[in-house]
Structure formats: C-alpha cells, structure tokens
Amino acid sequence: MKFQTAEPSPGDVAGLVPVGRIVGTFGLRGAVKVLPLTTFPERFDKGRPLLLRGEPRVVRRSAWHKTLVRVWLEGVGSLEQAAGLVGELVYVPEEDVPPLTEGEYMVRDLIGLQVFNEHGKPLGVVEEVVPAPAHDLYRVGEALIPAVKEFVISIDLERRRMVIRPIPGLFPGDED
C-alpha cells in the first residue's frame, strides 16, 4: 500500500493538501527543516511552488538530510523568520495531486476509518498513519498495524472501514 500525503490537521484548508510540516530551522539564512508528508520528494525541488500560511512561496533551494529536507523559501531570509514557521504545514493545491492508482490512498482519507478484524469485531479507528522505513503503520489505539496486505485485508473508503488480520495479542483482551 502506498500513500500520497499527510493526515488532516486542524489547520487544513479546503482545496489544499499538506505535503510537509516544518519541524525546525537550519543555519542563519532562514532555511527550514521539513518533514515530508508526501511520497513525491520532487515537491521540494528548486523552483517548485508551495503554500505556507495561505501565501505562495517558491523553493529557492533544497537539500535532503536523512528523512528531512532542508528548504530555503522565497521570502524567508533569517533564522528569526524561519523559527516563527516551526510547526506550520506546507501545502499544494488539491488539483496538483497526481491521480491515485489501485492500492494507493490519501493518508487523510484513512484517518477515522473504523477498523474491524476479519470476523467483524470492531477494534477502533485509524488515528494516525506513522511513516516507517519498511512500511507505514496504522495506529489504532495503542496498536500499530503494518500497512501490508498480510495484515490489511481490505479498505473501503465509501463505507469508511478497514478490515485487518491482527496477530494474537495485538489488541487488549485478544490474546488467543
């Protein structure tokens, strides 16, 4: 299963899709560290437009470091300006999101899905999609469910439900 972008946030704006969260600063010239919330790293390439606080900003430069991308944005030229952006989401217009293929989902569409085991027992709701090196994980309460076909039997966005095959003991009271 592949995912396109981030989970919804209270600051989300209709018609926009979050593609990153500013998590820190880098250097004295206003670069920000961005945690990508997209499977398209080219969103942060030089010259690409992003929306920040409702304002269009062009990427002047970017450099990847481990799982973060350092981004120099047009109009942000000092450490103080960059520090004021920590915690903000960066967006692209919804029409800029490539069409999904079979088995691909927008993370924001997965948040809130009712989760059931293969026998129909309700297990909770998808609260978060956690990025991980091998595959993402769905957080349902305290449980982390690998986003792979061995565990996830089906996802029905219309009915807002996911059916999983959990291993014994993954959920409280489900030790056998």
PDB file of C-alpha atoms in Angstrom:
ATOM      1  CA  MET A   1       0.000   0.000   0.000  1.00  0.00           C
ATOM      2  CA  LYS A   2       1.249   3.425  -0.893  1.00  0.00           C
ATOM      3  CA  PHE A   3       0.235   6.776   0.487  1.00  0.00           C
ATOM      4  CA  GLN A   4       0.196  10.166  -1.115  1.00  0.00           C
ATOM      5  CA  THR A   5       0.099  12.803   1.608  1.00  0.00           C
ATOM      6  CA  ALA A   6      -0.483  13.709   5.201  1.00  0.00           C
ATOM      7  CA  GLU A   7      -3.234  13.228   7.680  1.00  0.00           C
ATOM      8  CA  PRO A   8      -5.671  16.087   8.158  1.00  0.00           C
ATOM      9  CA  SER A   9      -4.787  18.758  10.631  1.00  0.00           C
ATOM     10  CA  PRO A  10      -6.908  21.369  12.360  1.00  0.00           C
ATOM     11  CA  GLY A  11      -5.174  23.979  10.183  1.00  0.00           C
ATOM     12  CA  ASP A  12      -6.071  22.270   6.893  1.00  0.00           C
ATOM     13  CA  VAL A  13      -7.712  24.441   4.281  1.00  0.00           C
ATOM     14  CA  ALA A  14     -10.318  23.241   1.792  1.00  0.00           C
ATOM     15  CA  GLY A  15      -8.794  22.567  -1.611  1.00  0.00           C
ATOM     16  CA  LEU A  16      -5.252  22.232  -0.263  1.00  0.00           C
ATOM     17  CA  VAL A  17      -3.241  19.114   0.513  1.00  0.00           C
ATOM     18  CA  PRO A  18      -0.473  19.196   3.140  1.00  0.00           C
ATOM     19  CA  VAL A  19       2.862  17.904   1.806  1.00  0.00           C
ATOM     20  CA  GLY A  20       5.175  18.725   4.712  1.00  0.00           C
ATOM     21  CA  ARG A  21       5.468  20.012   8.263  1.00  0.00           C
ATOM     22  CA  ILE A  22       8.172  22.471   9.281  1.00  0.00           C
ATOM     23  CA  VAL A  23       9.906  20.859  12.247  1.00  0.00           C
ATOM     24  CA  GLY A  24      12.944  23.065  12.752  1.00  0.00           C
ATOM     25  CA  THR A  25      15.420  25.551  11.350  1.00  0.00           C
ATOM     26  CA  PHE A  26      18.797  25.159   9.699  1.00  0.00           C
ATOM     27  CA  GLY A  27      21.535  27.763   9.602  1.00  0.00           C
ATOM     28  CA  LEU A  28      21.306  31.512   9.903  1.00  0.00           C
ATOM     29  CA  ARG A  29      19.856  32.333   6.470  1.00  0.00           C
ATOM     30  CA  GLY A  30      16.302  31.169   7.042  1.00  0.00           C
ATOM     31  CA  ALA A  31      16.284  27.536   5.928  1.00  0.00           C
ATOM     32  CA  VAL A  32      13.626  25.323   7.474  1.00  0.00           C
ATOM     33  CA  LYS A  33      13.704  21.586   8.116  1.00  0.00           C
ATOM     34  CA  VAL A  34      10.623  19.936   6.649  1.00  0.00           C
ATOM     35  CA  LEU A  35       9.242  16.504   7.478  1.00  0.00           C
ATOM     36  CA  PRO A  36       7.776  15.376   4.137  1.00  0.00           C
ATOM     37  CA  LEU A  37       4.181  14.190   4.254  1.00  0.00           C
ATOM     38  CA  THR A  38       4.191  13.097   0.633  1.00  0.00           C
ATOM     39  CA  THR A  39       5.615  10.291  -1.459  1.00  0.00           C
ATOM     40  CA  PHE A  40       6.722  12.838  -4.057  1.00  0.00           C
ATOM     41  CA  PRO A  41      10.090  14.281  -2.960  1.00  0.00           C
ATOM     42  CA  GLU A  42      10.187  16.474  -6.065  1.00  0.00           C
ATOM     43  CA  ARG A  43       7.603  18.723  -4.361  1.00  0.00           C
ATOM     44  CA  PHE A  44      10.607  20.339  -2.636  1.00  0.00           C
ATOM     45  CA  ASP A  45      12.769  20.825  -5.739  1.00  0.00           C
ATOM     46  CA  LYS A  46      14.131  24.248  -6.616  1.00  0.00           C
ATOM     47  CA  GLY A  47      11.519  26.425  -8.301  1.00  0.00           C
ATOM     48  CA  ARG A  48       8.517  24.436  -7.044  1.00  0.00           C
ATOM     49  CA  PRO A  49       5.640  26.428  -5.532  1.00  0.00           C
ATOM     50  CA  LEU A  50       4.362  25.667  -2.036  1.00  0.00           C
ATOM     51  CA  LEU A  51       1.698  27.374   0.043  1.00  0.00           C
ATOM     52  CA  LEU A  52       2.619  28.469   3.554  1.00  0.00           C
ATOM     53  CA  ARG A  53       0.086  30.246   5.776  1.00  0.00           C
ATOM     54  CA  GLY A  54      -2.023  30.786   2.665  1.00  0.00           C
ATOM     55  CA  GLU A  55       0.821  32.564   0.845  1.00  0.00           C
ATOM     56  CA  PRO A  56       2.561  31.147  -2.222  1.00  0.00           C
ATOM     57  CA  ARG A  57       6.287  30.548  -1.673  1.00  0.00           C
ATOM     58  CA  VAL A  58       8.800  29.284  -4.198  1.00  0.00           C
ATOM     59  CA  VAL A  59      11.519  26.846  -3.167  1.00  0.00           C
ATOM     60  CA  ARG A  60      14.837  28.668  -3.746  1.00  0.00           C
ATOM     61  CA  ARG A  61      16.954  25.655  -2.794  1.00  0.00           C
ATOM     62  CA  SER A  62      16.598  22.324  -1.034  1.00  0.00           C
ATOM     63  CA  ALA A  63      18.859  19.614   0.334  1.00  0.00           C
ATOM     64  CA  TRP A  64      17.899  16.254   1.782  1.00  0.00           C
ATOM     65  CA  HIS A  65      19.366  15.091   5.082  1.00  0.00           C
ATOM     66  CA  LYS A  66      18.218  11.655   6.246  1.00  0.00           C
ATOM     67  CA  THR A  67      14.403  11.789   6.404  1.00  0.00           C
ATOM     68  CA  LEU A  68      14.107  15.588   6.385  1.00  0.00           C
ATOM     69  CA  VAL A  69      14.501  18.133   3.634  1.00  0.00           C
ATOM     70  CA  ARG A  70      16.138  21.479   4.288  1.00  0.00           C
ATOM     71  CA  VAL A  71      14.244  24.107   2.320  1.00  0.00           C
ATOM     72  CA  TRP A  72      15.140  27.702   1.562  1.00  0.00           C
ATOM     73  CA  LEU A  73      11.877  29.503   0.729  1.00  0.00           C
ATOM     74  CA  GLU A  74      11.367  32.741  -1.090  1.00  0.00           C
ATOM     75  CA  GLY A  75      10.654  35.479   1.457  1.00  0.00           C
ATOM     76  CA  VAL A  76      12.272  33.685   4.397  1.00  0.00           C
ATOM     77  CA  GLY A  77      15.788  35.050   4.856  1.00  0.00           C
ATOM     78  CA  SER A  78      16.640  34.914   8.548  1.00  0.00           C
ATOM     79  CA  LEU A  79      16.802  32.478  11.422  1.00  0.00           C
ATOM     80  CA  GLU A  80      14.133  34.500  13.237  1.00  0.00           C
ATOM     81  CA  GLN A  81      11.711  34.272  10.293  1.00  0.00           C
ATOM     82  CA  ALA A  82      12.345  30.541   9.956  1.00  0.00           C
ATOM     83  CA  ALA A  83      11.888  29.948  13.701  1.00  0.00           C
ATOM     84  CA  GLY A  84       8.449  31.565  13.504  1.00  0.00           C
ATOM     85  CA  LEU A  85       7.387  28.925  10.977  1.00  0.00           C
ATOM     86  CA  VAL A  86       8.174  25.839  13.069  1.00  0.00           C
ATOM     87  CA  GLY A  87       5.052  23.691  13.361  1.00  0.00           C
ATOM     88  CA  GLU A  88       3.441  25.045  10.189  1.00  0.00           C
ATOM     89  CA  LEU A  89       2.249  22.835   7.352  1.00  0.00           C
ATOM     90  CA  VAL A  90       3.172  23.478   3.727  1.00  0.00           C
ATOM     91  CA  TYR A  91       0.567  22.719   1.090  1.00  0.00           C
ATOM     92  CA  VAL A  92      -0.074  22.263  -2.605  1.00  0.00           C
ATOM     93  CA  PRO A  93      -3.421  22.765  -4.338  1.00  0.00           C
ATOM     94  CA  GLU A  94      -5.538  19.614  -4.466  1.00  0.00           C
ATOM     95  CA  GLU A  95      -5.538  19.706  -8.280  1.00  0.00           C
ATOM     96  CA  ASP A  96      -1.731  19.240  -8.200  1.00  0.00           C
ATOM     97  CA  VAL A  97      -2.084  15.800  -6.585  1.00  0.00           C
ATOM     98  CA  PRO A  98      -1.482  13.022  -9.136  1.00  0.00           C
ATOM     99  CA  PRO A  99      -4.335  10.554  -9.614  1.00  0.00           C
ATOM    100  CA  LEU A 100      -4.233   7.531  -7.330  1.00  0.00           C
ATOM    101  CA  THR A 101      -3.741   4.037  -8.670  1.00  0.00           C
ATOM    102  CA  GLU A 102      -5.182   0.812  -7.288  1.00  0.00           C
ATOM    103  CA  GLY A 103      -3.990   0.272  -3.711  1.00  0.00           C
ATOM    104  CA  GLU A 104      -2.927   3.899  -3.189  1.00  0.00           C
ATOM    105  CA  TYR A 105      -4.678   6.090  -0.635  1.00  0.00           C
ATOM    106  CA  MET A 106      -4.510   9.607   0.643  1.00  0.00           C
ATOM    107  CA  VAL A 107      -3.485   9.326   4.274  1.00  0.00           C
ATOM    108  CA  ARG A 108      -6.094  11.929   5.196  1.00  0.00           C
ATOM    109  CA  ASP A 109      -8.765   9.571   3.786  1.00  0.00           C
ATOM    110  CA  LEU A 110      -7.575   6.750   6.063  1.00  0.00           C
ATOM    111  CA  ILE A 111      -7.765   8.743   9.294  1.00  0.00           C
ATOM    112  CA  GLY A 112     -11.024   7.944  11.053  1.00  0.00           C
ATOM    113  CA  LEU A 113     -11.708   4.634   9.287  1.00  0.00           C
ATOM    114  CA  GLN A 114     -13.456   2.117  11.538  1.00  0.00           C
ATOM    115  CA  VAL A 115     -11.231  -0.950  11.956  1.00  0.00           C
ATOM    116  CA  PHE A 116     -12.603  -4.485  12.254  1.00  0.00           C
ATOM    117  CA  ASN A 117     -10.964  -7.883  12.457  1.00  0.00           C
ATOM    118  CA  GLU A 118     -11.741 -10.471   9.780  1.00  0.00           C
ATOM    119  CA  HIS A 119     -14.613 -11.812  11.908  1.00  0.00           C
ATOM    120  CA  GLY A 120     -16.321  -8.418  12.138  1.00  0.00           C
ATOM    121  CA  LYS A 121     -15.238  -7.478  15.670  1.00  0.00           C
ATOM    122  CA  PRO A 122     -14.730  -3.694  15.980  1.00  0.00           C
ATOM    123  CA  LEU A 123     -11.179  -2.799  17.045  1.00  0.00           C
ATOM    124  CA  GLY A 124     -11.196   1.001  16.943  1.00  0.00           C
ATOM    125  CA  VAL A 125     -10.395   3.759  14.477  1.00  0.00           C
ATOM    126  CA  VAL A 126      -7.323   4.690  12.478  1.00  0.00           C
ATOM    127  CA  GLU A 127      -5.956   7.641  14.458  1.00  0.00           C
ATOM    128  CA  GLU A 128      -2.680   8.155  12.644  1.00  0.00           C
ATOM    129  CA  VAL A 129      -0.531   6.804   9.843  1.00  0.00           C
ATOM    130  CA  VAL A 130       3.031   6.521  11.128  1.00  0.00           C
ATOM    131  CA  PRO A 131       5.772   6.621   8.490  1.00  0.00           C
ATOM    132  CA  ALA A 132       8.362   3.889   8.996  1.00  0.00           C
ATOM    133  CA  PRO A 133      11.353   2.705   6.931  1.00  0.00           C
ATOM    134  CA  ALA A 134       9.937  -0.622   5.727  1.00  0.00           C
ATOM    135  CA  HIS A 135       6.241   0.330   5.506  1.00  0.00           C
ATOM    136  CA  ASP A 136       3.852   2.704   7.177  1.00  0.00           C
ATOM    137  CA  LEU A 137       1.903   1.739  10.295  1.00  0.00           C
ATOM    138  CA  TYR A 138      -1.728   2.444  11.179  1.00  0.00           C
ATOM    139  CA  ARG A 139      -2.174   3.500  14.798  1.00  0.00           C
ATOM    140  CA  VAL A 140      -5.422   2.186  16.257  1.00  0.00           C
ATOM    141  CA  GLY A 141      -5.449   2.994  19.962  1.00  0.00           C
ATOM    142  CA  GLU A 142      -2.184   1.592  21.318  1.00  0.00           C
ATOM    143  CA  ALA A 143      -1.826  -0.897  18.456  1.00  0.00           C
ATOM    144  CA  LEU A 144       0.352  -0.341  15.396  1.00  0.00           C
ATOM    145  CA  ILE A 145      -0.827  -2.287  12.358  1.00  0.00           C
ATOM    146  CA  PRO A 146       1.645  -2.741   9.476  1.00  0.00           C
ATOM    147  CA  ALA A 147       0.219  -1.327   6.236  1.00  0.00           C
ATOM    148  CA  VAL A 148       0.864  -4.515   4.269  1.00  0.00           C
ATOM    149  CA  LYS A 149      -1.516  -6.984   2.639  1.00  0.00           C
ATOM    150  CA  GLU A 150      -0.663  -9.717   5.157  1.00  0.00           C
ATOM    151  CA  PHE A 151      -2.378  -7.624   7.854  1.00  0.00           C
ATOM    152  CA  VAL A 152      -4.772  -5.350   5.944  1.00  0.00           C
ATOM    153  CA  ILE A 153      -7.437  -7.398   4.203  1.00  0.00           C
ATOM    154  CA  SER A 154      -9.494  -4.542   2.768  1.00  0.00           C
ATOM    155  CA  ILE A 155     -10.013  -0.801   2.820  1.00  0.00           C
ATOM    156  CA  ASP A 156     -13.423   0.556   1.880  1.00  0.00           C
ATOM    157  CA  LEU A 157     -13.338   4.342   1.771  1.00  0.00           C
ATOM    158  CA  GLU A 158     -17.027   4.624   0.830  1.00  0.00           C
ATOM    159  CA  ARG A 159     -18.130   2.661   3.906  1.00  0.00           C
ATOM    160  CA  ARG A 160     -15.285   4.204   5.981  1.00  0.00           C
ATOM    161  CA  ARG A 161     -13.999   0.829   7.164  1.00  0.00           C
ATOM    162  CA  MET A 162     -10.851  -1.268   7.181  1.00  0.00           C
ATOM    163  CA  VAL A 163     -10.689  -4.997   7.797  1.00  0.00           C
ATOM    164  CA  ILE A 164      -7.475  -6.390   9.255  1.00  0.00           C
ATOM    165  CA  ARG A 165      -5.988  -9.724  10.304  1.00  0.00           C
ATOM    166  CA  PRO A 166      -4.278  -8.884  13.622  1.00  0.00           C
ATOM    167  CA  ILE A 167      -1.733 -11.143  15.273  1.00  0.00           C
ATOM    168  CA  PRO A 168      -2.831 -12.552  18.656  1.00  0.00           C
ATOM    169  CA  GLY A 169      -2.214 -10.119  21.499  1.00  0.00           C
ATOM    170  CA  LEU A 170      -2.042  -7.002  19.327  1.00  0.00           C
ATOM    171  CA  PHE A 171      -5.241  -5.653  20.909  1.00  0.00           C
ATOM    172  CA  PRO A 172      -6.054  -5.824  24.649  1.00  0.00           C
ATOM    173  CA  GLY A 173      -8.223  -8.835  25.537  1.00  0.00           C
ATOM    174  CA  ASP A 174      -7.339 -10.559  22.278  1.00  0.00           C
ATOM    175  CA  GLU A 175      -4.549 -12.856  23.465  1.00  0.00           C
ATOM    176  CA  ASP A 176      -5.706 -16.078  21.780  1.00  0.00           C
TER     177      ASP A 176
END
